Amino acid sequence: MKVIAIMNQKGGVGKTTTTLNLAHALAIQGKNVLTLDMDPQGHLSSCFAVDTYNSSGMDEVLIDDKSIQDTFLNVRENLFLVPAGARLGELETKVQEGKNKGYRLTEALASLKADNSTLSKEAQLDYIFVDCPPASGLLAMNAILACDELIVPVTGDYLALQGLSRLIKVVSHIEQTLQRSTKKWFVLTRFQKQRKLANQIREKMVGYFPNQVFETAIRENVSLAESPGFSKTIFEYKPKSNGAEDYQNLAIDLLEQRTFH
Ligand SMILES: Nc1ncnc2c1ncn2[C@@H]1O[C@H](COP(=O)(O)OP(=O)(O)O)[C@@H](O)[C@H]1O
Ligand SMILES: [Mg+2]
């Protein structure tokens, strides 16, 4: 079971879109996938038509120590969701200071991992995707500490690169403190192939992060923006769209560790 956080403190870069559609692409291929909505705004939950304000979710897991196993919903074949829950934002403000504040997700996942290993191979979870909020506070910290790998969606503009260096600094600081390193992947999103700038950004990214930029860039595609309005993933809404093709290829990139050269 691999835990992958989809992270970037910048909003609107495609974290939720990537969590939703990459998770569904893998579920369609027969993998068992759990998604965790770690954004208090609950966008991922809404994409699955789950009303986050009337659901138990990550708020109870992280604040009240409820188990993930008691909270997840089966949203599609092979695909599960823990909604954000109405009180998730309170973790940043109301939860008492404490040494373990950053490790709540790690602890919840440890119990899930133990349970998972007792299941039959077919029933075991293969992937957990954590959809992070557009911030670098305690929720993101919990995700960094709990994950095996990070996927960072990046859009093709210069400000995106600026924000990225900050994110990398935060992550490396944590890595140094903990003396471990987390595998980092980057995916270009909202990519406009005909734009010189987008291609320049891709070249720069590959220069900075060799063998870490996924081969597939997710093209700008209106169907990806429309599908949540119908509570559908791209594979249900427009299976022949560029968006569906790109997320299916991204799933193969992840499975085969395929990167852009
Ligand atoms: N490749 C894409 N093409 C077109 N629209 C996209 C694409 N990726 C994301 N969007 C749209 O951009 C907005 C922000 O994406 P979202 O996934 O919510 O970003 P984040 O979770 O990083 O804030 C949403 O309205 C989404 O539908
Ligand atoms: Mg989001």
Tab-separated table of N, CA and C in Angstrom, residues 29-179:
chain	number	residue	atom	x	y	z
A	29	GLN	N	-8.402	0.264	-13.672
A	29	GLN	CA	-7.419	-0.788	-13.986
A	29	GLN	C	-7.402	-1.910	-12.959
A	30	GLY	N	-8.285	-1.830	-11.959
A	30	GLY	CA	-8.396	-2.933	-11.001
A	30	GLY	C	-7.656	-2.724	-9.692
A	31	LYS	N	-7.011	-1.561	-9.538
A	31	LYS	CA	-6.356	-1.276	-8.256
A	31	LYS	C	-7.408	-0.840	-7.241
A	32	ASN	N	-7.174	-1.137	-5.963
A	32	ASN	CA	-8.051	-0.614	-4.915
A	32	ASN	C	-7.470	0.689	-4.403
A	33	VAL	N	-8.259	1.741	-4.505
A	33	VAL	CA	-7.742	3.073	-4.234
A	33	VAL	C	-8.618	3.805	-3.219
A	34	LEU	N	-7.960	4.370	-2.214
A	34	LEU	CA	-8.658	5.199	-1.224
A	34	LEU	C	-8.201	6.633	-1.397
A	35	THR	N	-9.162	7.565	-1.426
A	35	THR	CA	-8.800	8.981	-1.492
A	35	THR	C	-9.209	9.654	-0.186
A	36	LEU	N	-8.343	10.545	0.297
A	36	LEU	CA	-8.626	11.282	1.523
A	36	LEU	C	-8.773	12.757	1.183
A	37	ASP	N	-9.901	13.339	1.545
A	37	ASP	CA	-10.106	14.764	1.289
A	37	ASP	C	-9.577	15.569	2.471
A	38	MET	N	-8.378	16.135	2.301
A	38	MET	CA	-7.745	16.883	3.387
A	38	MET	C	-7.920	18.391	3.218
A	39	ASP	N	-8.800	18.800	2.323
A	39	ASP	CA	-9.072	20.223	2.150
A	39	ASP	C	-10.391	20.558	2.851
A	40	PRO	N	-10.371	21.445	3.872
A	40	PRO	CA	-11.602	21.786	4.592
A	40	PRO	C	-12.726	22.262	3.664
A	41	GLN	N	-12.360	22.737	2.456
A	41	GLN	CA	-13.404	23.164	1.513
A	41	GLN	C	-14.144	21.986	0.906
A	42	GLY	N	-13.587	20.788	1.039
A	42	GLY	CA	-14.301	19.586	0.604
A	42	GLY	C	-14.560	19.465	-0.885
A	43	HIS	N	-13.676	20.010	-1.716
A	43	HIS	CA	-13.925	19.948	-3.161
A	43	HIS	C	-13.930	18.517	-3.701
A	44	LEU	N	-13.006	17.698	-3.193
A	44	LEU	CA	-12.958	16.315	-3.676
A	44	LEU	C	-14.263	15.592	-3.329
A	45	SER	N	-14.733	15.825	-2.098
A	45	SER	CA	-16.005	15.211	-1.691
A	45	SER	C	-17.135	15.658	-2.623
A	46	SER	N	-17.171	16.945	-2.968
A	46	SER	CA	-18.231	17.423	-3.873
A	46	SER	C	-18.120	16.769	-5.243
A	47	CYS	N	-16.896	16.542	-5.709
A	47	CYS	CA	-16.742	15.881	-7.013
A	47	CYS	C	-17.416	14.511	-7.002
A	48	PHE	N	-17.442	13.865	-5.831
A	48	PHE	CA	-18.119	12.575	-5.692
A	48	PHE	C	-19.565	12.741	-5.194
A	49	ALA	N	-20.072	13.968	-5.225
A	49	ALA	CA	-21.434	14.272	-4.780
A	49	ALA	C	-21.671	13.933	-3.307
A	50	VAL	N	-20.612	14.016	-2.502
A	50	VAL	CA	-20.770	13.787	-1.066
A	50	VAL	C	-20.804	15.148	-0.384
A	51	ASP	N	-21.817	15.364	0.432
A	51	ASP	CA	-21.953	16.634	1.139
A	51	ASP	C	-21.041	16.620	2.372
A	52	THR	N	-19.920	17.304	2.252
A	52	THR	CA	-18.890	17.207	3.283
A	52	THR	C	-19.351	17.772	4.627
A	53	TYR	N	-20.277	18.719	4.590
A	53	TYR	CA	-20.710	19.348	5.844
A	53	TYR	C	-21.668	18.474	6.640
A	54	ASN	N	-22.176	17.439	6.012
A	54	ASN	CA	-23.039	16.512	6.744
A	54	ASN	C	-22.461	15.102	6.750
A	55	SER	N	-21.144	15.011	6.692
A	55	SER	CA	-20.512	13.699	6.703
A	55	SER	C	-19.471	13.623	7.806
A	56	SER	N	-19.253	12.420	8.281
A	56	SER	CA	-18.087	12.167	9.121
A	56	SER	C	-16.917	12.087	8.180
A	57	GLY	N	-15.769	12.492	8.635
A	57	GLY	CA	-14.665	12.425	7.706
A	57	GLY	C	-13.330	12.617	8.362
A	58	MET	N	-12.416	13.230	7.610
A	58	MET	CA	-11.061	13.441	8.101
A	58	MET	C	-11.060	14.281	9.376
A	59	ASP	N	-12.084	15.100	9.569
A	59	ASP	CA	-12.149	15.874	10.827
A	59	ASP	C	-12.206	14.926	12.020
A	60	GLU	N	-13.051	13.906	11.958
A	60	GLU	CA	-13.158	12.971	13.083
A	60	GLU	C	-11.905	12.104	13.218
A	61	VAL	N	-11.309	11.781	12.070
A	61	VAL	CA	-10.076	10.978	12.113
A	61	VAL	C	-8.955	11.772	12.798
A	62	LEU	N	-8.805	13.023	12.415
A	62	LEU	CA	-7.649	13.795	12.897
A	62	LEU	C	-7.906	14.494	14.235
A	63	ILE	N	-9.168	14.785	14.544
A	63	ILE	CA	-9.465	15.495	15.797
A	63	ILE	C	-9.916	14.528	16.889
A	64	ASP	N	-10.775	13.568	16.525
A	64	ASP	CA	-11.348	12.682	17.552
A	64	ASP	C	-10.754	11.276	17.541
A	65	ASP	N	-9.708	11.054	16.763
A	65	ASP	CA	-9.070	9.730	16.689
A	65	ASP	C	-9.985	8.613	16.203
A	66	LYS	N	-10.969	8.959	15.399
A	66	LYS	CA	-11.798	7.906	14.796
A	66	LYS	C	-10.967	7.172	13.737
A	67	SER	N	-11.256	5.888	13.508
A	67	SER	CA	-10.398	5.180	12.552
A	67	SER	C	-10.869	5.443	11.114
A	68	ILE	N	-9.910	5.459	10.216
A	68	ILE	CA	-10.227	5.648	8.796
A	68	ILE	C	-11.163	4.534	8.331
A	69	GLN	N	-10.913	3.322	8.854
A	69	GLN	CA	-11.708	2.154	8.474
A	69	GLN	C	-13.198	2.365	8.761
A	70	ASP	N	-13.508	3.170	9.786
A	70	ASP	CA	-14.916	3.401	10.145
A	70	ASP	C	-15.521	4.570	9.387
A	71	THR	N	-14.727	5.225	8.571
A	71	THR	CA	-15.164	6.486	7.974
A	71	THR	C	-15.302	6.421	6.460
A	72	PHE	N	-14.629	5.450	5.815
A	72	PHE	CA	-14.609	5.580	4.361
A	72	PHE	C	-15.847	5.087	3.645
A	73	LEU	N	-16.116	5.746	2.542
A	73	LEU	CA	-17.291	5.458	1.729
A	73	LEU	C	-16.832	4.809	0.433
A	74	ASN	N	-17.643	3.877	-0.061
A	74	ASN	CA	-17.349	3.260	-1.344
A	74	ASN	C	-18.019	4.123	-2.413
A	75	VAL	N	-17.219	4.885	-3.174
A	75	VAL	CA	-17.821	5.829	-4.119
A	75	VAL	C	-17.915	5.319	-5.559
A	76	ARG	N	-17.047	4.358	-5.908
A	76	ARG	CA	-17.089	3.722	-7.226
A	76	ARG	C	-16.522	2.318	-7.023
A	77	GLU	N	-16.617	1.485	-8.061
A	77	GLU	CA	-15.997	0.175	-7.953
A	77	GLU	C	-14.492	0.359	-7.682
A	78	ASN	N	-13.997	-0.309	-6.661
A	78	ASN	CA	-12.568	-0.237	-6.265
A	78	ASN	C	-12.117	1.131	-5.755
A	79	LEU	N	-13.041	2.049	-5.562
A	79	LEU	CA	-12.633	3.419	-5.213
A	79	LEU	C	-13.366	3.907	-3.964
A	80	PHE	N	-12.602	4.436	-3.016
A	80	PHE	CA	-13.147	4.826	-1.715
A	80	PHE	C	-12.772	6.266	-1.386
A	81	LEU	N	-13.577	6.870	-0.497
A	81	LEU	CA	-13.347	8.272	-0.125
A	81	LEU	C	-13.567	8.451	1.367
A	82	VAL	N	-12.668	9.181	2.010
A	82	VAL	CA	-12.992	9.749	3.311
A	82	VAL	C	-13.232	11.241	3.072
A	83	PRO	N	-14.472	11.719	3.270
A	83	PRO	CA	-14.762	13.138	3.040
A	83	PRO	C	-13.986	14.020	4.021
A	84	ALA	N	-13.996	15.315	3.767
A	84	ALA	CA	-13.279	16.240	4.657
A	84	ALA	C	-13.979	16.339	6.017
A	85	GLY	N	-15.297	16.454	5.992
A	85	GLY	CA	-16.052	16.660	7.231
A	85	GLY	C	-16.127	18.141	7.566
A	86	ALA	N	-17.150	18.500	8.336
A	86	ALA	CA	-17.433	19.922	8.582
A	86	ALA	C	-16.388	20.614	9.445
A	87	ARG	N	-15.679	19.862	10.304
A	87	ARG	CA	-14.795	20.497	11.283
A	87	ARG	C	-13.303	20.408	10.937
A	88	LEU	N	-12.988	20.001	9.722
A	88	LEU	CA	-11.571	19.778	9.409
A	88	LEU	C	-10.716	21.038	9.595
A	89	GLY	N	-11.297	22.193	9.256
A	89	GLY	CA	-10.563	23.449	9.404
A	89	GLY	C	-10.160	23.736	10.838
A	90	GLU	N	-10.889	23.152	11.783
A	90	GLU	CA	-10.599	23.400	13.202
A	90	GLU	C	-9.270	22.809	13.637
A	91	LEU	N	-8.770	21.862	12.864
A	91	LEU	CA	-7.495	21.260	13.247
A	91	LEU	C	-6.416	22.339	13.321
A	92	GLU	N	-6.443	23.268	12.376
A	92	GLU	CA	-5.425	24.321	12.337
A	92	GLU	C	-5.565	25.259	13.541
A	93	THR	N	-6.801	25.499	13.987
A	93	THR	CA	-7.014	26.564	14.966
A	93	THR	C	-7.302	26.070	16.376
A	94	LYS	N	-8.111	25.014	16.492
A	94	LYS	CA	-8.643	24.691	17.814
A	94	LYS	C	-7.965	23.538	18.536
A	95	VAL	N	-7.273	22.698	17.764
A	95	VAL	CA	-6.684	21.546	18.434
A	95	VAL	C	-5.493	21.987	19.281
A	96	GLN	N	-5.443	21.457	20.489
A	96	GLN	CA	-4.385	21.791	21.432
A	96	GLN	C	-3.012	21.535	20.829
A	97	GLU	N	-2.075	22.396	21.191
A	97	GLU	CA	-0.689	22.159	20.796
A	97	GLU	C	-0.254	20.799	21.338
A	98	GLY	N	0.644	20.190	20.685
A	98	GLY	CA	1.119	18.907	21.193
A	98	GLY	C	2.143	18.357	20.246
A	99	LYS	N	2.970	17.515	20.746
A	99	LYS	CA	4.064	16.994	19.947
A	99	LYS	C	3.534	16.173	18.775
A	100	ASN	N	2.395	15.538	18.977
A	100	ASN	CA	1.908	14.632	17.952
A	100	ASN	C	0.958	15.271	16.951
A	101	LYS	N	0.793	16.570	17.067
A	101	LYS	CA	-0.145	17.265	16.210
A	101	LYS	C	0.100	17.024	14.719
A	102	GLY	N	1.350	16.920	14.345
A	102	GLY	CA	1.691	16.710	12.937
A	102	GLY	C	1.620	15.253	12.517
A	103	TYR	N	1.451	14.372	13.482
A	103	TYR	CA	1.522	12.934	13.192
A	103	TYR	C	0.173	12.222	13.247
A	104	ARG	N	-0.905	13.014	13.301
A	104	ARG	CA	-2.213	12.362	13.438
A	104	ARG	C	-2.569	11.498	12.248
A	105	LEU	N	-2.253	11.990	11.048
A	105	LEU	CA	-2.558	11.183	9.864
A	105	LEU	C	-1.650	9.945	9.819
A	106	THR	N	-0.391	10.122	10.188
A	106	THR	CA	0.535	8.981	10.216
A	106	THR	C	-0.011	7.887	11.129
A	107	GLU	N	-0.490	8.293	12.292
A	107	GLU	CA	-1.029	7.312	13.249
A	107	GLU	C	-2.275	6.624	12.704
A	108	ALA	N	-3.178	7.413	12.111
A	108	ALA	CA	-4.408	6.826	11.560
A	108	ALA	C	-4.070	5.828	10.453
A	109	LEU	N	-3.049	6.155	9.649
A	109	LEU	CA	-2.683	5.264	8.546
A	109	LEU	C	-1.971	4.010	9.040
A	110	ALA	N	-1.274	4.118	10.168
A	110	ALA	CA	-0.593	2.946	10.723
A	110	ALA	C	-1.619	1.878	11.085
A	111	SER	N	-2.716	2.314	11.677
A	111	SER	CA	-3.761	1.363	12.049
A	111	SER	C	-4.430	0.780	10.799
A	112	LEU	N	-4.627	1.626	9.784
A	112	LEU	CA	-5.206	1.145	8.523
A	112	LEU	C	-4.272	0.136	7.850
A	113	LYS	N	-2.959	0.435	7.867
A	113	LYS	CA	-1.980	-0.468	7.240
A	113	LYS	C	-1.992	-1.832	7.915
A	114	ALA	N	-2.082	-1.822	9.244
A	114	ALA	CA	-2.099	-3.083	9.988
A	114	ALA	C	-3.322	-3.903	9.591
A	115	ASP	N	-4.486	-3.255	9.528
A	115	ASP	CA	-5.717	-3.942	9.117
A	115	ASP	C	-5.618	-4.443	7.687
A	116	ASN	N	-5.068	-3.597	6.820
A	116	ASN	CA	-4.987	-3.902	5.390
A	116	ASN	C	-4.188	-5.177	5.139
A	117	SER	N	-3.133	-5.354	5.941
A	117	SER	CA	-2.254	-6.496	5.699
A	117	SER	C	-2.911	-7.819	6.103
A	118	THR	N	-4.017	-7.754	6.844
A	118	THR	CA	-4.710	-8.986	7.208
A	118	THR	C	-5.742	-9.400	6.149
A	119	LEU	N	-5.993	-8.505	5.186
A	119	LEU	CA	-7.001	-8.812	4.161
A	119	LEU	C	-6.416	-9.688	3.057
A	120	SER	N	-7.302	-10.295	2.276
A	120	SER	CA	-6.827	-11.067	1.127
A	120	SER	C	-6.241	-10.101	0.106
A	121	LYS	N	-5.366	-10.600	-0.751
A	121	LYS	CA	-4.679	-9.761	-1.741
A	121	LYS	C	-5.681	-8.933	-2.556
A	122	GLU	N	-6.793	-9.569	-2.963
A	122	GLU	CA	-7.769	-8.866	-3.811
A	122	GLU	C	-8.449	-7.719	-3.074
A	123	ALA	N	-8.554	-7.849	-1.759
A	123	ALA	CA	-9.284	-6.835	-1.001
A	123	ALA	C	-8.374	-5.714	-0.486
A	124	GLN	N	-7.061	-5.928	-0.574
A	124	GLN	CA	-6.146	-4.925	-0.012
A	124	GLN	C	-6.122	-3.634	-0.815
A	125	LEU	N	-5.947	-2.531	-0.087
A	125	LEU	CA	-5.786	-1.248	-0.762
A	125	LEU	C	-4.401	-1.196	-1.394
A	126	ASP	N	-4.348	-0.672	-2.627
A	126	ASP	CA	-3.060	-0.528	-3.305
A	126	ASP	C	-2.510	0.891	-3.158
A	127	TYR	N	-3.400	1.864	-3.265
A	127	TYR	CA	-2.978	3.260	-3.213
A	127	TYR	C	-3.886	4.085	-2.300
A	128	ILE	N	-3.266	5.024	-1.602
A	128	ILE	CA	-4.036	6.050	-0.895
A	128	ILE	C	-3.569	7.398	-1.413
A	129	PHE	N	-4.500	8.180	-1.928
A	129	PHE	CA	-4.171	9.528	-2.402
A	129	PHE	C	-4.727	10.560	-1.426
A	130	VAL	N	-3.872	11.481	-1.024
A	130	VAL	CA	-4.274	12.520	-0.083
A	130	VAL	C	-4.376	13.838	-0.837
A	131	ASP	N	-5.603	14.349	-0.980
A	131	ASP	CA	-5.809	15.628	-1.673
A	131	ASP	C	-5.603	16.763	-0.669
A	132	CYS	N	-4.500	17.500	-0.809
A	132	CYS	CA	-4.116	18.505	0.188
A	132	CYS	C	-4.777	19.862	-0.072
A	133	PRO	N	-4.907	20.668	0.987
A	133	PRO	CA	-5.463	22.011	0.822
A	133	PRO	C	-4.428	22.942	0.202
A	134	PRO	N	-4.870	24.085	-0.322
A	134	PRO	CA	-3.938	25.053	-0.895
A	134	PRO	C	-3.300	25.896	0.204
A	135	ALA	N	-2.551	25.286	1.066
A	135	ALA	CA	-1.920	25.996	2.177
A	135	ALA	C	-0.788	25.119	2.671
A	136	SER	N	0.119	25.718	3.466
A	136	SER	CA	1.208	24.888	3.974
A	136	SER	C	1.163	24.812	5.498
A	137	GLY	N	-0.030	24.673	6.053
A	137	GLY	CA	-0.199	24.589	7.499
A	137	GLY	C	-0.152	23.161	8.015
A	138	LEU	N	-0.869	22.952	9.104
A	138	LEU	CA	-0.816	21.679	9.810
A	138	LEU	C	-1.372	20.503	8.997
A	139	LEU	N	-2.383	20.771	8.171
A	139	LEU	CA	-2.947	19.685	7.366
A	139	LEU	C	-1.925	19.184	6.351
A	140	ALA	N	-1.253	20.123	5.694
A	140	ALA	CA	-0.226	19.737	4.731
A	140	ALA	C	0.924	19.040	5.450
A	141	MET	N	1.253	19.521	6.631
A	141	MET	CA	2.317	18.905	7.433
A	141	MET	C	1.977	17.446	7.741
A	142	ASN	N	0.727	17.204	8.152
A	142	ASN	CA	0.280	15.831	8.413
A	142	ASN	C	0.452	14.959	7.159
A	143	ALA	N	0.133	15.541	6.019
A	143	ALA	CA	0.235	14.779	4.764
A	143	ALA	C	1.692	14.484	4.423
A	144	ILE	N	2.579	15.475	4.580
A	144	ILE	CA	3.998	15.255	4.268
A	144	ILE	C	4.569	14.157	5.165
A	145	LEU	N	4.230	14.232	6.443
A	145	LEU	CA	4.797	13.269	7.393
A	145	LEU	C	4.261	11.856	7.159
A	146	ALA	N	3.048	11.763	6.622
A	146	ALA	CA	2.421	10.444	6.473
A	146	ALA	C	2.692	9.773	5.135
A	147	CYS	N	3.135	10.530	4.141
A	147	CYS	CA	3.145	9.940	2.792
A	147	CYS	C	4.458	9.257	2.455
A	148	ASP	N	4.369	8.306	1.527
A	148	ASP	CA	5.560	7.658	0.986
A	148	ASP	C	6.108	8.465	-0.183
A	149	GLU	N	5.200	9.077	-0.942
A	149	GLU	CA	5.599	9.830	-2.126
A	149	GLU	C	4.726	11.070	-2.247
A	150	LEU	N	5.234	12.056	-2.981
A	150	LEU	CA	4.472	13.274	-3.245
A	150	LEU	C	4.273	13.431	-4.746
A	151	ILE	N	3.085	13.870	-5.134
A	151	ILE	CA	2.904	14.313	-6.517
A	151	ILE	C	2.577	15.802	-6.457
A	152	VAL	N	3.359	16.607	-7.159
A	152	VAL	CA	3.161	18.053	-7.149
A	152	VAL	C	2.667	18.502	-8.523
A	153	PRO	N	1.395	18.911	-8.624
A	153	PRO	CA	0.923	19.440	-9.896
A	153	PRO	C	1.453	20.874	-10.084
A	154	VAL	N	1.891	21.166	-11.307
A	154	VAL	CA	2.477	22.474	-11.598
A	154	VAL	C	1.882	23.001	-12.901
A	155	THR	N	1.446	24.257	-12.889
A	155	THR	CA	0.926	24.843	-14.129
A	155	THR	C	2.071	25.529	-14.874
A	156	GLY	N	1.831	25.799	-16.135
A	156	GLY	CA	2.911	26.312	-16.968
A	156	GLY	C	3.083	27.819	-16.941
A	157	ASP	N	3.292	28.409	-15.777
A	157	ASP	CA	3.603	29.839	-15.736
A	157	ASP	C	4.697	30.115	-14.717
A	158	TYR	N	5.322	31.287	-14.833
A	158	TYR	CA	6.495	31.549	-14.002
A	158	TYR	C	6.204	31.645	-12.518
A	159	LEU	N	5.037	32.188	-12.164
A	159	LEU	CA	4.696	32.276	-10.743
A	159	LEU	C	4.601	30.883	-10.128
A	160	ALA	N	4.201	29.922	-10.939
A	160	ALA	CA	4.109	28.537	-10.457
A	160	ALA	C	5.479	28.047	-10.013
A	161	LEU	N	6.502	28.419	-10.794
A	161	LEU	CA	7.860	27.987	-10.435
A	161	LEU	C	8.315	28.624	-9.130
A	162	GLN	N	7.938	29.906	-8.937
A	162	GLN	CA	8.311	30.591	-7.697
A	162	GLN	C	7.747	29.883	-6.476
A	163	GLY	N	6.445	29.578	-6.531
A	163	GLY	CA	5.793	28.901	-5.411
A	163	GLY	C	6.416	27.538	-5.162
A	164	LEU	N	6.859	26.934	-6.256
A	164	LEU	CA	7.422	25.593	-6.175
A	164	LEU	C	8.698	25.567	-5.340
A	165	SER	N	9.540	26.581	-5.497
A	165	SER	CA	10.796	26.554	-4.748
A	165	SER	C	10.504	26.664	-3.253
A	166	ARG	N	9.418	27.364	-2.900
A	166	ARG	CA	9.048	27.439	-1.480
A	166	ARG	C	8.608	26.072	-0.958
A	167	LEU	N	7.799	25.407	-1.756
A	167	LEU	CA	7.316	24.083	-1.356
A	167	LEU	C	8.495	23.118	-1.156
A	168	ILE	N	9.433	23.173	-2.085
A	168	ILE	CA	10.582	22.264	-1.994
A	168	ILE	C	11.402	22.558	-0.741
A	169	LYS	N	11.524	23.873	-0.415
A	169	LYS	CA	12.253	24.241	0.804
A	169	LYS	C	11.593	23.660	2.049
A	170	VAL	N	10.264	23.802	2.137
A	170	VAL	CA	9.539	23.275	3.299
A	170	VAL	C	9.743	21.763	3.408
A	171	VAL	N	9.579	21.079	2.275
A	171	VAL	CA	9.710	19.619	2.295
A	171	VAL	C	11.142	19.216	2.663
A	172	SER	N	12.148	19.894	2.087
A	172	SER	CA	13.524	19.463	2.419
A	172	SER	C	13.861	19.740	3.871
A	173	HIS	N	13.293	20.818	4.417
A	173	HIS	CA	13.531	21.094	5.833
A	173	HIS	C	13.000	19.945	6.702
A	174	ILE	N	11.793	19.506	6.388
A	174	ILE	CA	11.201	18.390	7.136
A	174	ILE	C	12.038	17.123	6.952
A	175	GLU	N	12.471	16.909	5.708
A	175	GLU	CA	13.270	15.710	5.422
A	175	GLU	C	14.563	15.704	6.224
A	176	GLN	N	15.198	16.892	6.306
A	176	GLN	CA	16.451	16.970	7.061
A	176	GLN	C	16.218	16.696	8.540
A	177	THR	N	15.150	17.293	9.074
A	177	THR	CA	14.839	17.084	10.478
A	177	THR	C	14.594	15.608	10.764
A	178	LEU	N	13.863	14.959	9.852
A	178	LEU	CA	13.501	13.555	10.087
A	178	LEU	C	14.543	12.584	9.559
A	179	GLN	N	15.525	13.134	8.827
A	179	GLN	CA	16.546	12.292	8.207
A	179	GLN	C	15.940	11.191	7.343
